[in-house]
Amino acid sequence: MILRIFKKGFELLDQKRNVLIREIMGLVDKSKEIQKRVNELFKEAYEALQMANITMGIHFVEDIASTVPEVEEFEIIFKSVMGVEVPIVKHSKEMERPSYSFYQTNSALDVAFTKFQEVKLLLFELAEIENAVFRLAHDIKKTQRRANALENIQIPKYENLVKSIQEVLEEKDREDFLGLRL
């Protein structure tokens, strides 16, 4: 009975591990795509910022940058994937409007602002995915340890115990059978 429970437990842990690995592989692929896009956008944004610094002056651009509000409108909620709490970042997907006036600014600053807004939205998504990957990887490791303990320690231990009990019972049956013949 206990041996069957251990074997069923091992099967369930193995299935859980496989589901988590499939989930993590999908997230890793998605993370790579987003990271590539973030790198491209950062490059474009910094080129536009550099052009704005050249055309408008670095101090003027710094003054305008100090007027951009910090991001505060996001919420982190959790969903469960095979018992693993994975974060979801809820945020506004709308692009913010510039907080500066168009007087004495140029299109390079607008491009930089827009590109950095896009980077911000992608970073929310990337942070969500990378945190999920970390949590899933941690749970895969924990599940693997448990599955290994069942497969390599508990199941063999109880199989040996069952075998020794069966041998003792068979010996007892032989003794009883021989006792009946005499």
Short mmCIF file of C-alpha atoms in Angstrom, two decimals:
data_model
loop_
_atom_site.label_atom_id
_atom_site.label_comp_id
_atom_site.label_asym_id
_atom_site.label_seq_id
_atom_site.Cartn_x
_atom_site.Cartn_y
_atom_site.Cartn_z
CA MET A 1 0.00 0.00 0.00
CA ILE A 2 2.68 2.51 1.02
CA LEU A 3 4.87 1.40 -1.86
CA ARG A 4 2.05 2.12 -4.33
CA ILE A 5 1.55 5.55 -2.76
CA PHE A 6 5.26 6.31 -3.13
CA LYS A 7 5.26 5.16 -6.76
CA LYS A 8 2.16 7.24 -7.53
CA GLY A 9 3.75 10.20 -5.74
CA PHE A 10 6.87 9.81 -7.88
CA GLU A 11 4.75 9.72 -11.05
CA LEU A 12 2.92 12.89 -10.00
CA LEU A 13 6.17 14.69 -9.14
CA ASP A 14 7.62 13.62 -12.49
CA GLN A 15 4.56 14.99 -14.31
CA LYS A 16 4.75 18.24 -12.32
CA ARG A 17 8.43 18.59 -13.16
CA ASN A 18 7.72 18.04 -16.87
CA VAL A 19 4.92 20.63 -16.90
CA LEU A 20 7.12 23.17 -15.09
CA ILE A 21 9.98 22.54 -17.51
CA ARG A 22 7.68 23.08 -20.51
CA GLU A 23 6.39 26.28 -18.93
CA ILE A 24 9.88 27.57 -18.17
CA MET A 25 11.14 26.79 -21.69
CA GLY A 26 8.32 28.85 -23.19
CA LEU A 27 9.09 31.71 -20.84
CA VAL A 28 12.83 31.57 -21.58
CA ASP A 29 12.15 31.83 -25.32
CA LYS A 30 9.80 34.75 -24.74
CA SER A 31 12.36 36.39 -22.44
CA LYS A 32 15.04 36.17 -25.12
CA GLU A 33 12.76 37.85 -27.65
CA ILE A 34 11.85 40.65 -25.26
CA GLN A 35 15.48 41.14 -24.18
CA LYS A 36 16.50 41.47 -27.83
CA ARG A 37 13.74 44.04 -28.41
CA VAL A 38 14.72 45.95 -25.24
CA ASN A 39 18.34 46.13 -26.40
CA GLU A 40 17.26 47.44 -29.81
CA LEU A 41 14.95 50.03 -28.25
CA PHE A 42 17.60 51.15 -25.75
CA LYS A 43 20.02 51.66 -28.59
CA GLU A 44 17.48 53.69 -30.57
CA ALA A 45 16.45 55.66 -27.47
CA TYR A 46 20.03 56.53 -26.51
CA GLU A 47 20.81 57.58 -30.09
CA ALA A 48 17.76 59.88 -30.05
CA LEU A 49 18.72 61.17 -26.60
CA GLN A 50 22.24 61.84 -27.82
CA MET A 51 20.84 63.78 -30.78
CA ALA A 52 18.57 65.77 -28.44
CA ASN A 53 21.57 66.54 -26.19
CA ILE A 54 23.54 67.76 -29.20
CA THR A 55 20.78 69.89 -30.67
CA MET A 56 19.23 71.25 -27.46
CA GLY A 57 22.05 71.11 -24.95
CA ILE A 58 22.56 68.53 -22.25
CA HIS A 59 21.52 70.81 -19.37
CA PHE A 60 18.22 71.69 -21.03
CA VAL A 61 17.49 68.01 -21.67
CA GLU A 62 18.37 67.20 -18.03
CA ASP A 63 15.94 69.88 -16.86
CA ILE A 64 13.18 68.39 -19.02
CA ALA A 65 14.05 64.85 -17.85
CA SER A 66 13.62 65.91 -14.23
CA THR A 67 9.97 66.77 -14.96
CA VAL A 68 9.13 63.23 -16.09
CA PRO A 69 7.18 61.57 -13.27
CA GLU A 70 8.26 58.27 -11.73
CA VAL A 71 6.26 55.18 -12.54
CA GLU A 72 3.91 54.43 -9.69
CA GLU A 73 0.87 53.00 -11.43
CA PHE A 74 1.45 49.28 -11.40
CA GLU A 75 0.26 46.38 -9.32
CA ILE A 76 1.73 42.94 -8.79
CA ILE A 77 -0.68 40.04 -8.52
CA PHE A 78 0.09 36.34 -8.49
CA LYS A 79 -1.19 33.35 -10.42
CA SER A 80 -0.49 29.74 -9.61
CA VAL A 81 1.28 27.44 -12.06
CA MET A 82 1.32 23.91 -10.63
CA GLY A 83 1.39 25.37 -7.12
CA VAL A 84 4.11 27.93 -7.89
CA GLU A 85 3.12 31.55 -7.28
CA VAL A 86 4.14 33.47 -10.42
CA PRO A 87 3.90 37.29 -10.48
CA ILE A 88 1.89 39.26 -13.01
CA VAL A 89 2.60 42.97 -13.31
CA LYS A 90 -0.57 44.94 -14.00
CA HIS A 91 0.16 48.32 -15.51
CA SER A 92 -1.26 50.78 -17.96
CA LYS A 93 -0.28 49.75 -21.46
CA GLU A 94 -0.94 53.24 -22.77
CA MET A 95 1.98 55.45 -23.65
CA GLU A 96 2.32 58.45 -21.35
CA ARG A 97 2.08 61.87 -22.84
CA PRO A 98 5.15 64.08 -22.61
CA SER A 99 5.24 66.21 -19.47
CA TYR A 100 7.16 68.96 -21.26
CA SER A 101 5.90 71.57 -23.66
CA PHE A 102 6.83 71.48 -27.31
CA TYR A 103 8.22 74.99 -27.12
CA GLN A 104 12.02 74.92 -27.41
CA THR A 105 12.15 71.15 -27.93
CA ASN A 106 12.65 69.11 -31.08
CA SER A 107 11.65 65.78 -32.58
CA ALA A 108 14.79 64.01 -31.30
CA LEU A 109 13.57 64.54 -27.73
CA ASP A 110 10.12 63.26 -28.68
CA VAL A 111 11.63 60.14 -30.27
CA ALA A 112 13.80 59.53 -27.20
CA PHE A 113 10.78 59.98 -24.91
CA THR A 114 8.69 57.57 -26.97
CA LYS A 115 11.44 54.95 -27.19
CA PHE A 116 12.08 55.08 -23.44
CA GLN A 117 8.33 54.68 -22.86
CA GLU A 118 8.39 51.55 -25.02
CA VAL A 119 11.41 50.26 -23.09
CA LYS A 120 9.58 50.83 -19.82
CA LEU A 121 6.60 48.76 -20.96
CA LEU A 122 8.86 45.97 -22.18
CA LEU A 123 10.81 46.02 -18.92
CA PHE A 124 7.60 45.45 -16.97
CA GLU A 125 6.98 42.37 -19.10
CA LEU A 126 10.60 41.22 -18.90
CA ALA A 127 10.67 41.57 -15.11
CA GLU A 128 7.49 39.53 -14.85
CA ILE A 129 8.88 36.76 -17.06
CA GLU A 130 12.31 36.61 -15.46
CA ASN A 131 10.83 36.47 -11.97
CA ALA A 132 8.50 33.68 -13.11
CA VAL A 133 11.47 31.79 -14.59
CA PHE A 134 13.39 32.16 -11.33
CA ARG A 135 10.47 30.91 -9.24
CA LEU A 136 9.73 28.03 -11.60
CA ALA A 137 13.39 27.00 -11.70
CA HIS A 138 13.49 26.99 -7.90
CA ASP A 139 10.39 24.80 -7.75
CA ILE A 140 11.75 22.46 -10.44
CA LYS A 141 14.86 21.97 -8.34
CA LYS A 142 12.76 21.28 -5.24
CA THR A 143 10.50 18.87 -7.14
CA GLN A 144 13.54 17.10 -8.58
CA ARG A 145 14.99 16.59 -5.08
CA ARG A 146 11.71 15.13 -3.85
CA ALA A 147 11.35 12.86 -6.89
CA ASN A 148 14.95 11.67 -6.48
CA ALA A 149 14.37 10.96 -2.79
CA LEU A 150 11.34 8.83 -3.63
CA GLU A 151 12.97 7.08 -6.58
CA ASN A 152 16.38 6.42 -5.04
CA ILE A 153 15.67 6.09 -1.32
CA GLN A 154 12.07 5.49 -0.28
CA ILE A 155 10.86 3.23 -3.12
CA PRO A 156 13.93 0.90 -3.02
CA LYS A 157 13.73 0.81 0.79
CA TYR A 158 10.09 -0.30 0.73
CA GLU A 159 10.66 -2.68 -2.19
CA ASN A 160 13.36 -4.37 -0.13
CA LEU A 161 11.07 -4.41 2.88
CA VAL A 162 8.25 -5.99 0.85
CA LYS A 163 10.68 -8.52 -0.61
CA SER A 164 12.01 -9.51 2.83
CA ILE A 165 8.47 -9.80 4.23
CA GLN A 166 7.46 -11.97 1.27
CA GLU A 167 10.52 -14.18 1.80
CA VAL A 168 9.71 -14.59 5.50
CA LEU A 169 6.07 -15.43 4.68
CA GLU A 170 7.11 -17.92 2.00
CA GLU A 171 9.52 -19.56 4.46
CA LYS A 172 6.76 -19.71 7.06
CA ASP A 173 4.40 -21.28 4.47
CA ARG A 174 7.05 -23.91 3.61
CA GLU A 175 7.54 -24.70 7.28
CA ASP A 176 3.78 -24.99 7.79
CA PHE A 177 3.47 -27.17 4.69
CA LEU A 178 6.30 -29.43 5.82
CA GLY A 179 4.78 -29.57 9.30
CA LEU A 180 1.49 -30.78 7.79
CA ARG A 181 3.18 -33.54 5.76
CA LEU A 182 4.94 -34.99 8.75
#
